[in-house]
Coordinates of C-alpha atoms and ligand atoms in Angstrom, one line a residue:
M1 CA 0.0 0.0 0.3
A2 CA 1.1 3.5 -0.9
N3 CA 2.3 6.2 2.0
I4 CA 0.4 9.4 2.4
K5 CA 1.6 12.3 4.0
I6 CA -0.2 13.6 7.2
T7 CA 0.4 17.0 8.2
L8 CA -0.2 17.6 12.0
K9 CA -1.2 20.9 13.7
D10 CA 2.2 21.7 14.7
G11 CA 3.2 21.6 11.0
S12 CA 5.2 18.6 11.2
V13 CA 4.6 15.8 8.5
K14 CA 4.2 12.3 9.3
E15 CA 4.2 9.4 6.6
V16 CA 1.9 6.5 7.2
V17 CA 0.5 3.8 5.1
Q18 CA -2.9 4.5 3.4
G19 CA -5.7 3.0 5.4
T20 CA -4.2 3.7 8.9
T21 CA -7.0 4.7 11.2
L22 CA -6.9 8.2 13.3
A23 CA -6.7 6.4 16.4
E24 CA -3.7 4.3 15.1
L25 CA -2.1 7.4 13.9
A26 CA -2.9 9.3 17.4
A27 CA -1.3 6.2 19.2
S28 CA 1.9 6.1 16.9
L29 CA 2.4 9.6 18.0
S30 CA 2.1 9.3 21.9
R31 CA 0.2 7.4 24.3
S32 CA -1.2 10.2 26.0
L33 CA -2.4 11.9 23.1
A34 CA -4.1 8.6 22.1
K35 CA -5.7 8.5 25.7
S36 CA -6.9 12.0 25.5
T37 CA -8.2 12.4 21.8
L38 CA -11.9 12.0 21.4
A39 CA -12.4 12.8 17.6
A40 CA -10.2 14.5 15.0
K41 CA -10.4 17.2 12.5
V42 CA -9.1 16.2 8.8
D43 CA -9.1 18.7 6.1
G44 CA -11.3 20.6 8.6
K45 CA -13.8 18.2 8.9
V46 CA -14.5 16.7 12.1
I47 CA -14.6 12.7 11.8
D48 CA -14.5 9.6 14.2
L49 CA -11.4 8.3 15.2
A50 CA -12.0 4.8 13.7
R51 CA -12.0 6.3 10.1
Q52 CA -9.1 5.5 8.0
L53 CA -6.8 8.2 6.2
D54 CA -6.6 7.7 2.2
H55 CA -5.2 10.7 1.0
D56 CA -2.6 13.3 2.0
A57 CA -4.3 15.2 4.7
T58 CA -3.9 17.8 7.3
V59 CA -5.0 16.5 11.0
E60 CA -5.7 17.7 14.1
F61 CA -6.7 15.8 17.3
L62 CA -9.5 17.0 19.4
G63 CA -9.4 16.3 23.3
A64 CA -11.9 17.5 25.9
D65 CA -10.2 20.9 25.7
T66 CA -11.5 21.7 22.3
Q67 CA -15.3 22.3 21.7
E68 CA -15.4 19.9 18.9
G69 CA -14.0 17.2 21.0
L70 CA -16.7 17.7 23.6
D71 CA -19.7 18.1 21.1
A72 CA -18.7 14.7 20.0
L73 CA -18.4 13.3 23.5
R74 CA -21.9 14.8 24.3
H75 CA -23.4 13.3 21.2
S76 CA -22.0 9.9 21.8
A77 CA -23.7 10.4 25.6
S78 CA -27.2 11.3 23.6
H79 CA -27.0 8.0 21.9
I80 CA -26.0 6.5 25.2
L81 CA -29.2 8.2 26.8
A82 CA -31.4 6.8 23.9
Q83 CA -29.9 3.1 24.4
A84 CA -30.5 3.2 28.3
V85 CA -34.4 4.3 27.6
Q86 CA -34.7 1.4 25.1
H87 CA -33.4 -1.2 27.9
L88 CA -35.9 0.2 30.4
Y89 CA -38.9 1.1 28.6
G90 CA -38.8 -1.4 25.7
D91 CA -39.7 -1.5 22.1
K92 CA -42.4 0.9 21.8
V93 CA -40.4 3.9 22.4
Q94 CA -39.8 5.9 19.5
F95 CA -36.8 8.3 18.8
G96 CA -36.7 11.6 17.5
I97 CA -33.5 13.5 17.2
G98 CA -30.5 13.8 19.9
P99 CA -28.1 16.2 19.2
W100 CA -25.4 17.9 21.0
I101 CA -26.2 21.2 22.1
A102 CA -23.9 23.9 23.7
N103 CA -23.1 22.9 27.2
G104 CA -24.9 19.4 27.0
F105 CA -27.1 17.2 24.8
Y106 CA -30.8 15.9 24.6
Y107 CA -32.9 13.5 23.2
D108 CA -36.5 13.6 22.1
I109 CA -38.5 10.4 22.9
D110 CA -42.2 9.6 21.8
I111 CA -43.4 7.2 24.5
E112 CA -46.5 6.6 26.4
H113 CA -44.9 6.8 30.0
T114 CA -44.8 10.2 30.9
F115 CA -41.3 10.9 32.5
V116 CA -40.9 12.3 35.8
P117 CA -37.7 13.7 37.4
E118 CA -37.0 10.0 39.3
D119 CA -37.1 8.4 36.1
L120 CA -33.7 10.4 35.0
V121 CA -32.1 8.8 38.1
K122 CA -33.0 5.1 36.5
I123 CA -31.9 5.9 33.2
E124 CA -28.8 7.8 34.4
A125 CA -27.9 4.4 36.2
E126 CA -28.7 2.3 33.2
M127 CA -26.3 4.8 31.1
E128 CA -23.5 4.2 33.6
K129 CA -24.1 0.4 33.2
I130 CA -23.5 1.2 29.3
I131 CA -20.5 3.2 29.5
K132 CA -18.8 0.7 32.3
Q133 CA -19.4 -1.9 29.3
D134 CA -17.1 0.4 27.1
L135 CA -19.1 -0.6 23.9
P136 CA -17.3 0.0 20.7
I137 CA -19.4 2.9 18.6
V138 CA -19.7 1.8 15.3
R139 CA -20.1 3.5 12.1
Q140 CA -21.5 1.9 8.8
E141 CA -23.1 3.4 5.5
M142 CA -26.3 2.4 4.1
S143 CA -28.1 3.3 1.0
R144 CA -31.2 5.2 1.5
E145 CA -33.7 2.1 0.6
E146 CA -31.6 -0.2 3.2
A147 CA -31.8 2.5 6.0
I148 CA -35.5 3.3 5.4
R149 CA -36.4 -0.4 5.7
F150 CA -33.9 -0.9 8.7
F151 CA -35.8 1.6 10.7
E152 CA -39.2 0.6 9.5
E153 CA -38.6 -2.8 10.7
K154 CA -37.6 -1.0 14.2
G155 CA -40.8 1.1 14.2
Q156 CA -38.8 4.0 14.2
H157 CA -41.1 6.4 11.9
Y158 CA -39.4 9.6 12.7
K159 CA -36.1 8.3 11.7
V160 CA -37.7 6.9 8.5
E161 CA -38.9 10.5 8.0
L162 CA -35.7 12.1 8.7
I163 CA -34.0 9.6 6.0
R164 CA -36.8 10.6 3.3
D165 CA -35.9 14.3 3.9
L166 CA -32.4 14.0 3.6
P167 CA -30.9 15.2 0.1
A168 CA -30.2 12.8 -2.6
D169 CA -26.7 12.7 -2.7
A170 CA -26.3 12.6 1.4
V171 CA -24.4 9.8 2.6
I172 CA -26.4 8.0 4.9
S173 CA -24.5 6.7 8.0
L174 CA -25.7 4.8 11.0
Y175 CA -24.0 4.1 14.3
T176 CA -24.0 1.2 16.6
Q177 CA -23.1 0.5 20.0
G178 CA -24.2 -2.9 21.3
D179 CA -27.9 -3.5 21.0
F180 CA -28.6 0.0 19.9
T181 CA -28.4 1.7 16.2
D182 CA -29.0 5.0 15.6
L183 CA -29.2 7.0 12.2
C184 CA -26.4 9.6 12.6
A185 CA -24.1 11.8 10.6
G186 CA -21.5 11.4 13.5
P187 CA -18.7 12.0 14.8
H188 CA -18.6 9.8 17.9
L189 CA -16.2 8.5 20.4
P190 CA -14.6 5.1 19.6
S191 CA -16.2 3.6 22.7
T192 CA -18.9 4.2 25.3
G193 CA -16.3 4.2 28.1
R194 CA -14.8 7.4 27.2
I195 CA -17.3 9.3 28.8
K196 CA -16.2 9.6 32.6
A197 CA -19.1 12.0 33.8
L198 CA -22.7 12.5 32.9
K199 CA -25.7 14.1 34.4
L200 CA -29.3 14.0 33.1
Q201 CA -30.5 17.6 34.1
S202 CA -34.4 18.1 33.0
L203 CA -37.3 17.3 31.2
A204 CA -39.5 19.3 28.7
G205 CA -41.7 18.9 25.9
A206 CA -40.7 19.4 22.5
Y207 CA -42.7 19.6 19.2
W208 CA -41.5 17.0 16.6
R209 CA -39.2 19.3 14.4
G210 CA -40.3 22.3 16.3
N211 CA -43.6 22.7 14.8
E212 CA -46.7 23.2 16.9
K213 CA -48.7 21.1 14.3
N214 CA -46.8 18.1 15.1
K215 CA -46.9 15.9 18.1
M216 CA -45.4 16.9 21.2
L217 CA -42.6 14.5 22.3
Q218 CA -40.6 14.2 25.6
R219 CA -37.2 15.8 25.6
I220 CA -34.3 14.9 28.1
Y221 CA -31.4 17.2 28.5
G222 CA -28.3 16.3 30.3
T223 CA -24.6 16.9 29.9
A224 CA -21.6 14.8 30.1
F225 CA -17.7 15.6 30.3
E226 CA -14.4 13.6 30.1
K227 CA -13.7 14.3 33.6
K228 CA -15.6 14.4 37.1
A229 CA -14.1 17.6 38.3
D230 CA -15.2 19.5 35.0
L231 CA -18.7 18.2 35.6
E232 CA -19.0 19.4 39.1
A233 CA -17.3 23.0 38.1
Y234 CA -20.2 22.9 35.4
L235 CA -23.0 22.1 38.2
T236 CA -21.5 24.9 40.5
M237 CA -21.7 27.4 37.7
L238 CA -25.3 26.3 36.9
E239 CA -26.6 26.7 40.5
E240 CA -24.7 30.2 40.3
A241 CA -26.3 31.0 37.0
A242 CA -29.8 29.9 38.4
R243 CA -29.2 32.2 41.2
R244 CA -28.7 35.2 38.9
D245 CA -31.4 34.3 36.3
H246 CA -32.4 37.5 34.8
R247 CA -36.1 36.4 34.9
K248 CA -36.1 35.8 38.2
L249 CA -34.3 39.0 39.2
G250 CA -36.2 41.0 36.8
K251 CA -39.3 40.2 38.9
E252 CA -37.6 40.5 42.5
L253 CA -35.9 44.0 41.3
D254 CA -39.2 44.9 39.2
L255 CA -37.2 45.9 36.1
F256 CA -39.2 44.1 33.6
S257 CA -42.0 41.6 32.8
M258 CA -43.2 39.2 30.2
Q259 CA -47.0 38.8 29.7
E260 CA -49.1 36.3 28.1
E261 CA -50.6 39.2 26.1
G262 CA -47.4 39.7 24.2
P263 CA -45.2 36.7 24.1
G264 CA -41.9 37.5 23.3
F265 CA -42.4 41.3 23.7
P266 CA -41.0 42.5 26.7
F267 CA -42.5 45.2 29.1
F268 CA -40.1 47.5 30.7
H269 CA -40.6 48.6 34.1
A270 CA -39.7 52.0 35.7
K271 CA -36.7 50.6 37.2
G272 CA -35.8 48.6 34.2
M273 CA -36.2 51.9 32.2
V274 CA -33.6 53.5 34.2
I275 CA -30.9 51.1 33.3
R276 CA -32.2 51.1 29.7
N277 CA -32.1 55.0 29.5
E278 CA -28.6 55.0 31.2
L279 CA -27.1 52.4 28.7
E280 CA -28.5 54.7 25.9
S281 CA -27.2 57.8 27.0
F282 CA -23.7 56.2 27.3
W283 CA -24.0 54.9 23.8
R284 CA -24.9 58.3 22.4
K285 CA -22.4 60.0 23.9
L286 CA -19.9 57.4 22.8
H287 CA -20.9 57.5 19.6
T288 CA -20.8 61.4 19.1
K289 CA -17.3 61.2 20.1
F290 CA -16.4 58.6 17.6
G291 CA -17.9 60.3 15.0
Y292 CA -21.4 59.0 14.3
E293 CA -24.4 60.6 13.6
E294 CA -28.0 59.1 14.7
I295 CA -30.8 58.5 12.6
K296 CA -34.2 56.6 13.3
T297 CA -36.0 54.9 10.5
P298 CA -39.5 53.6 10.5
I299 CA -40.7 50.5 11.9
I300 CA -43.1 49.6 9.1
L301 CA -42.1 49.9 5.5
N302 CA -43.3 48.8 2.1
E303 CA -43.1 45.1 1.2
E304 CA -41.4 46.2 -2.3
L305 CA -38.3 47.2 0.0
W306 CA -38.0 43.9 1.4
H307 CA -38.0 42.4 -2.0
K308 CA -35.0 44.6 -2.8
S309 CA -33.0 44.0 0.1
G310 CA -33.3 40.2 -0.3
H311 CA -35.2 39.9 3.0
W312 CA -38.1 38.5 1.5
D313 CA -36.3 35.6 -0.3
H314 CA -34.1 34.8 2.7
Y315 CA -35.9 35.9 5.8
K316 CA -39.6 36.0 5.1
E317 CA -40.4 33.2 7.7
N318 CA -39.3 35.5 10.5
M319 CA -40.9 38.6 9.4
Y320 CA -44.2 40.0 10.5
F321 CA -46.5 41.3 7.8
T322 CA -49.6 44.1 7.6
K323 CA -51.6 46.0 5.2
I324 CA -52.0 49.7 5.1
D325 CA -54.6 51.0 2.3
D326 CA -54.7 47.9 0.8
A327 CA -50.8 47.9 0.1
D328 CA -48.7 45.1 1.6
Y329 CA -46.2 46.3 4.4
A330 CA -43.5 44.5 6.6
V331 CA -42.5 45.0 10.0
K332 CA -38.6 45.7 9.8
P333 CA -36.7 42.6 11.0
M334 CA -33.5 44.7 10.4
N335 CA -32.6 48.5 10.3
C336 CA -30.5 48.2 7.2
P337 CA -32.8 48.9 4.5
G338 CA -34.1 52.0 6.2
G339 CA -30.5 53.2 6.4
M340 CA -29.9 52.6 2.8
L341 CA -32.8 54.9 1.9
V342 CA -31.3 57.6 4.1
Y343 CA -27.9 57.6 2.4
K344 CA -29.7 57.8 -1.0
T345 CA -31.6 60.9 -0.1
R346 CA -28.9 63.0 -1.5
H347 CA -25.6 62.6 -3.4
H348 CA -22.3 62.0 -1.8
S349 CA -18.7 63.1 -2.5
Y350 CA -15.7 61.0 -1.3
R351 CA -15.0 64.0 0.8
E352 CA -17.8 63.1 2.9
L353 CA -16.9 59.3 3.7
P354 CA -16.8 57.6 5.9
I355 CA -20.4 58.3 7.1
R356 CA -21.3 56.5 10.0
A357 CA -25.1 56.4 10.6
A358 CA -26.1 55.1 14.0
E359 CA -29.7 53.6 15.0
L360 CA -31.2 52.4 18.0
G361 CA -33.6 50.7 15.8
L362 CA -36.5 48.3 17.3
V363 CA -36.9 45.3 15.0
H364 CA -39.4 42.4 15.0
R365 CA -38.5 38.7 14.1
H366 CA -40.4 35.7 14.4
E367 CA -39.0 33.4 16.8
L368 CA -41.0 29.9 17.6
S369 CA -42.7 30.2 21.1
G370 CA -40.5 27.4 22.5
A371 CA -37.4 29.3 21.6
L372 CA -38.5 32.5 23.6
H373 CA -36.3 33.1 26.7
G374 CA -36.9 36.3 29.2
L375 CA -34.8 39.0 27.4
M376 CA -32.3 36.8 25.8
R377 CA -34.8 35.5 23.0
V378 CA -37.4 37.9 22.4
R379 CA -39.7 38.7 19.4
S380 CA -39.0 42.5 19.4
F381 CA -35.8 44.2 20.4
T382 CA -33.7 47.3 19.8
Q383 CA -30.5 46.9 17.9
D384 CA -27.6 49.4 18.8
D385 CA -27.1 49.4 15.1
A386 CA -24.9 51.4 12.9
H387 CA -23.8 51.5 9.1
I388 CA -20.7 53.0 8.0
F389 CA -20.2 53.9 4.3
M390 CA -16.8 54.2 3.4
L391 CA -13.9 54.1 0.6
P392 CA -12.3 50.9 0.0
S393 CA -9.1 52.5 1.4
Q394 CA -10.8 53.6 4.9
I395 CA -11.9 50.0 5.7
K396 CA -8.9 49.2 8.1
D397 CA -9.1 52.5 10.0
E398 CA -12.8 52.3 10.4
I399 CA -12.7 48.6 11.6
M400 CA -10.1 49.7 14.0
G401 CA -12.1 52.6 15.3
V402 CA -15.0 50.3 15.8
M403 CA -12.9 48.2 17.6
D404 CA -11.7 50.9 19.9
L405 CA -15.5 51.9 20.5
F406 CA -16.3 48.3 21.3
D407 CA -13.5 48.1 23.5
I408 CA -14.7 51.1 25.8
V409 CA -18.1 49.4 25.8
Y410 CA -17.1 46.0 27.2
S411 CA -14.6 47.0 29.6
T412 CA -16.9 49.7 31.2
F413 CA -18.9 46.7 32.3
G414 CA -15.8 44.6 33.4
L415 CA -16.4 42.2 30.4
S416 CA -13.5 40.6 28.7
Y417 CA -13.9 39.5 25.4
R418 CA -12.5 37.5 22.5
A419 CA -12.6 37.9 18.6
E420 CA -13.5 35.6 16.0
L421 CA -12.9 36.3 12.3
S422 CA -15.3 34.7 9.6
T423 CA -13.8 34.3 6.2
K424 CA -15.1 33.5 2.9
P425 CA -17.8 30.8 2.2
E426 CA -18.1 28.6 -0.8
N427 CA -21.2 30.4 -2.3
S428 CA -20.0 33.9 -1.9
M429 CA -20.9 36.8 -4.3
G430 CA -18.3 39.6 -5.2
S431 CA -15.0 38.9 -6.8
E432 CA -12.2 37.3 -5.3
E433 CA -10.2 40.4 -5.2
V434 CA -12.8 42.5 -3.3
W435 CA -13.1 39.6 -0.8
E436 CA -9.3 39.8 -0.4
V437 CA -9.2 43.2 0.2
A438 CA -12.0 42.9 2.8
T439 CA -10.7 40.1 4.7
S440 CA -7.1 41.2 4.9
A441 CA -8.3 44.7 6.1
L442 CA -10.2 43.0 8.9
Q443 CA -7.2 40.8 9.7
Q444 CA -4.7 43.7 9.6
A445 CA -7.1 45.6 12.0
L446 CA -7.0 42.9 14.6
D447 CA -3.3 42.2 14.3
E448 CA -2.7 45.9 14.9
R449 CA -5.0 46.1 17.8
K450 CA -3.0 43.1 19.1
M451 CA -6.2 41.4 19.5
P452 CA -6.1 37.4 19.8
Y453 CA -8.6 36.0 17.6
K454 CA -9.7 32.9 16.2
I455 CA -10.5 32.2 12.3
N456 CA -13.6 30.5 11.4
P457 CA -12.7 29.7 8.0
G458 CA -15.7 29.8 5.4
D459 CA -18.0 30.9 8.2
G460 CA -18.8 34.5 6.7
A461 CA -22.0 35.6 5.3
F462 CA -22.3 35.1 1.4
Y463 CA -22.0 38.8 1.4
G464 CA -18.9 39.5 3.4
P465 CA -16.6 38.5 6.1
K466 CA -17.3 39.6 9.6
I467 CA -15.7 39.7 13.2
D468 CA -17.8 38.4 16.1
F469 CA -17.2 39.9 19.8
H470 CA -17.9 37.1 22.7
L471 CA -18.2 38.3 25.9
K472 CA -17.1 36.8 29.2
D473 CA -19.3 37.3 32.1
S474 CA -18.6 37.3 35.9
I475 CA -19.0 33.5 36.2
G476 CA -17.2 32.4 32.8
R477 CA -20.2 32.0 30.4
T478 CA -19.7 33.8 27.3
W479 CA -22.1 35.7 25.0
Q480 CA -21.8 36.7 21.6
C481 CA -22.8 40.4 21.3
G482 CA -20.9 42.7 18.8
T483 CA -20.4 42.0 15.4
I484 CA -18.6 44.0 12.7
Q485 CA -20.1 42.8 9.3
L486 CA -18.5 43.7 6.1
D487 CA -21.3 43.8 3.1
M488 CA -20.8 44.0 -0.5
L489 CA -24.3 42.9 -1.5
M490 CA -26.4 45.7 0.1
P491 CA -24.7 48.7 -1.8
E492 CA -25.1 46.7 -5.2
R493 CA -28.9 45.9 -4.6
F494 CA -29.4 49.7 -3.6
D495 CA -27.3 51.1 -6.1
L496 CA -25.5 53.4 -3.4
T497 CA -22.8 55.5 -5.1
Y498 CA -20.2 58.5 -4.3
I499 CA -18.6 60.8 -6.5
G500 CA -15.0 59.9 -6.5
E501 CA -12.0 62.1 -7.1
D502 CA -12.3 61.3 -10.7
G503 CA -15.8 62.7 -11.1
Q504 CA -17.2 59.2 -11.7
R505 CA -19.7 57.3 -9.6
H506 CA -18.3 54.3 -7.2
R507 CA -19.7 52.0 -4.9
P508 CA -19.0 52.8 -1.2
V509 CA -17.9 49.8 1.0
M510 CA -20.4 49.1 3.8
I511 CA -20.3 47.6 7.4
H512 CA -23.0 47.0 9.8
R513 CA -21.8 46.8 13.2
V514 CA -23.7 46.5 16.7
A515 CA -21.8 46.8 19.9
F516 CA -24.5 45.7 22.5
G517 CA -26.3 43.7 20.1
S518 CA -29.7 44.0 21.3
M519 CA -30.5 46.4 24.1
E520 CA -32.7 43.9 25.8
R521 CA -30.5 41.0 25.5
F522 CA -27.6 43.1 26.9
I523 CA -29.5 43.9 29.6
G524 CA -30.5 40.6 30.3
I525 CA -26.5 39.7 30.5
L526 CA -25.9 42.6 32.7
I527 CA -28.5 41.5 35.2
E528 CA -26.9 38.0 35.4
H529 CA -23.4 39.7 35.1
Y530 CA -23.9 41.7 38.0
A531 CA -26.6 39.3 39.9
G532 CA -28.6 42.4 40.0
A533 CA -26.0 44.4 42.0
F534 CA -25.4 47.0 39.4
P535 CA -22.8 49.5 39.6
A536 CA -23.9 52.8 40.6
W537 CA -24.0 54.8 37.2
I538 CA -26.8 52.2 36.2
A539 CA -28.6 51.3 39.4
P540 CA -32.3 52.3 39.1
V541 CA -31.9 53.5 42.9
Q542 CA -28.6 54.8 43.7
V543 CA -29.3 56.0 47.4
K544 CA -32.0 54.5 49.8
I545 CA -32.3 56.9 52.9
L546 CA -33.5 55.3 55.9
P547 CA -35.0 57.3 58.6
I548 CA -34.7 55.8 62.1
T549 CA -37.9 57.4 63.5
D550 CA -41.1 59.2 61.9
R551 CA -39.1 62.5 63.6
N552 CA -36.2 62.0 61.2
I553 CA -38.5 62.0 57.9
A554 CA -38.4 65.6 57.1
Y555 CA -34.4 65.5 57.2
A556 CA -34.5 62.5 55.1
K557 CA -36.5 64.4 52.5
R558 CA -34.3 67.3 52.5
L559 CA -31.4 65.3 51.8
A560 CA -33.2 63.5 49.2
G561 CA -34.1 66.6 47.4
Q562 CA -30.5 67.9 47.7
L563 CA -29.4 64.6 46.0
R564 CA -31.9 64.9 43.2
E565 CA -30.5 68.0 42.5
L566 CA -27.4 66.6 41.6
D567 CA -29.1 64.0 39.5
V568 CA -28.7 61.2 42.2
R569 CA -31.5 58.3 42.2
V570 CA -32.9 58.5 45.5
E571 CA -35.8 56.8 47.6
V572 CA -36.9 57.5 51.1
D573 CA -38.3 54.6 53.1
E574 CA -40.8 56.6 54.9
R575 CA -42.6 53.2 56.4
S576 CA -42.7 52.9 60.4
E577 CA -40.5 49.8 60.2
K578 CA -37.8 48.8 62.4
I579 CA -34.5 49.9 61.1
G580 CA -32.8 46.4 60.9
Y581 CA -35.9 45.4 58.6
K582 CA -35.5 48.7 56.2
I583 CA -31.7 47.8 56.0
R584 CA -32.3 44.1 55.1
E585 CA -35.0 45.0 52.3
A586 CA -32.8 47.7 51.1
Q587 CA -30.1 45.0 50.7
M588 CA -32.4 42.8 48.9
E589 CA -33.0 45.5 46.4
K590 CA -29.3 45.7 45.8
V591 CA -28.9 49.3 46.5
P592 CA -25.3 50.6 46.3
F593 CA -25.6 53.0 48.9
M594 CA -27.6 53.4 52.1
L595 CA -28.1 56.5 54.7
V596 CA -29.3 55.8 58.0
L597 CA -30.7 58.8 59.8
G598 CA -31.3 59.2 63.5
D599 CA -31.6 62.0 65.7
K600 CA -27.6 62.0 66.2
E601 CA -27.2 62.3 62.5
E602 CA -29.9 64.9 62.1
E603 CA -28.3 67.0 65.0
A604 CA -25.0 66.8 63.2
E605 CA -26.2 67.6 59.8
A606 CA -24.6 64.1 59.1
V607 CA -25.3 60.9 57.5
A608 CA -24.5 57.1 58.6
V609 CA -23.5 55.4 55.4
R610 CA -23.8 51.9 54.5
V611 CA -22.0 50.8 51.3
R612 CA -23.2 47.5 49.2
G613 CA -20.7 45.0 49.8
K614 CA -19.1 46.6 52.4
G615 CA -21.4 47.5 55.1
D616 CA -21.4 50.2 57.5
V617 CA -18.5 52.5 56.6
G618 CA -19.3 55.3 59.6
T619 CA -20.6 58.7 59.5
M620 CA -19.9 61.4 57.3
Q621 CA -20.8 65.0 56.6
V622 CA -23.6 65.4 54.0
A623 CA -21.1 67.2 51.3
A624 CA -18.4 64.5 51.9
F625 CA -21.2 61.9 51.1
Q626 CA -22.3 63.7 48.0
D627 CA -19.0 63.8 46.9
M628 CA -18.3 60.2 47.3
V629 CA -21.3 59.3 45.5
L630 CA -20.9 61.5 42.4
E631 CA -17.4 60.3 42.2
T632 CA -18.5 56.6 42.1
I633 CA -21.3 57.4 39.5
K634 CA -18.9 59.5 37.3
T635 CA -16.2 56.9 37.1
K636 CA -18.5 54.2 36.7
A637 CA -16.8 52.1 39.2
Q638 CA -17.8 48.6 39.1
Ligands
ZN1 ZN1 -26.3 11.1 16.5
ZN2 ZN1 -27.4 46.4 8.8

């Protein structure tokens, strides 16, 4: 047999016999690698370790320290879950789909028995048995007819439906472990024993294929890790996340609500609006400083516009429509087309570029009701959008400007972040040359700002490359918020032009960008990031004044008035409750500063100050306290 050349991740090249499996290759490199590898990436595609190498290729081994490795592990855990359910509940069980998801996996199951939490304990025990047996997970391919017959015989109608819907040229693969076989594209671990820690977490209902017209199946959620310690750390983090859940805190702190009358359309309460308004004014000041102008475009626009923008062809399913005087209109899912129309209201010279047009634009997008989640996943939200129109030579500087702006936004909230660059996909529009210029401008900007970044090859939109910003919150979770998207399509579709130095019309280059992403979601993230204990500058109530007796109410009100004159948000607790009780309640409200006022303080024109997280910091003169509060707000101290 011929030898083939394998290029490893470190750049070294190894010659192996054609037909060598990836597991054999790993074992030939080192024992520890063979032990830690879960799957492999061959020429960019993730596959099983049992697969053979048949051509010169680049190979990267994927351990539990990579997302792809973990995904393969969790996907294997979902098959084990199905196998365990089959063992315990017999042949009448029908399986839907069982994918890995962020942080875990699930399986959708059609079964007469209604699962209760105690069942999860039983199923988990059965899964442990299957893991202990260390069954090999074996891949095989079948023709469409064979595969349909195979699953029909087993009475697995959902699988048959899935096979029938596969494209004609799809390779149909099945994975078998012991007595269980599943339809699956893979990849999977070599054997069940590679999973060292797993937990079934919850039950939910899920419509087959997410469609309300279909049958509701029972979904079991779980997670799995390669190490016990990793699972424990993850479960601790989840407890912390539950404590910080923005839906729970949003209610307790009276920030927002979701109501049956508007599923997916958030209601902001007075205290939530304070946060929102503070974020907006911070945003506005910052954008003015960075040379943006602000515009506002309508929420409802004629349907024709959406044909032109391409949303009709690509996004119709997620849009809402309405009629005005018998003409068809759409509710905007994005702000771009409106922004294009504003650009086109007059001629532009190259001297005016770049034009940076920002818009806090309210968009509506239809999401399935099952996907809605507090403020994180809604049907109406406000993007802190901006469109920048520029000369090709300005791309790099503009991108760096956006990155500088984002850096101020994220670091203000103590959020660290990393960037990912997505490059040209296969079916892209625009010339190779333009893509090259655009992508290298993005890359140069990242390099020049010394920003570490990951490249996602081929992951860009078909109309341009982009940079995504992933923020890390205080408990280590990441959230994708910011995006800088280059767009070579929209200026074409809307025939945007500027008059160049040569007196001719040219196409401007355009970017879309958001820093917060969605205001609503960002507020949700901040609630969880701070666990509701907002820094003073965005706290709905900055100072809470607690008079000890009714005699001190007048003094409390006078102080409150003085603080309000200084734009400080103050509340006075006038109730005739014991002071200890008032303090505890203000603590629950997570107010940054409390002033406790008794006869002694009143006589001395002083205040006894309690600071959130520090407790009693002693008595001070009113002026000194005012300086402290104003300084904390001004510096946006965390
Ligand atoms: Zn699978
Ligand atoms: Zn846009």
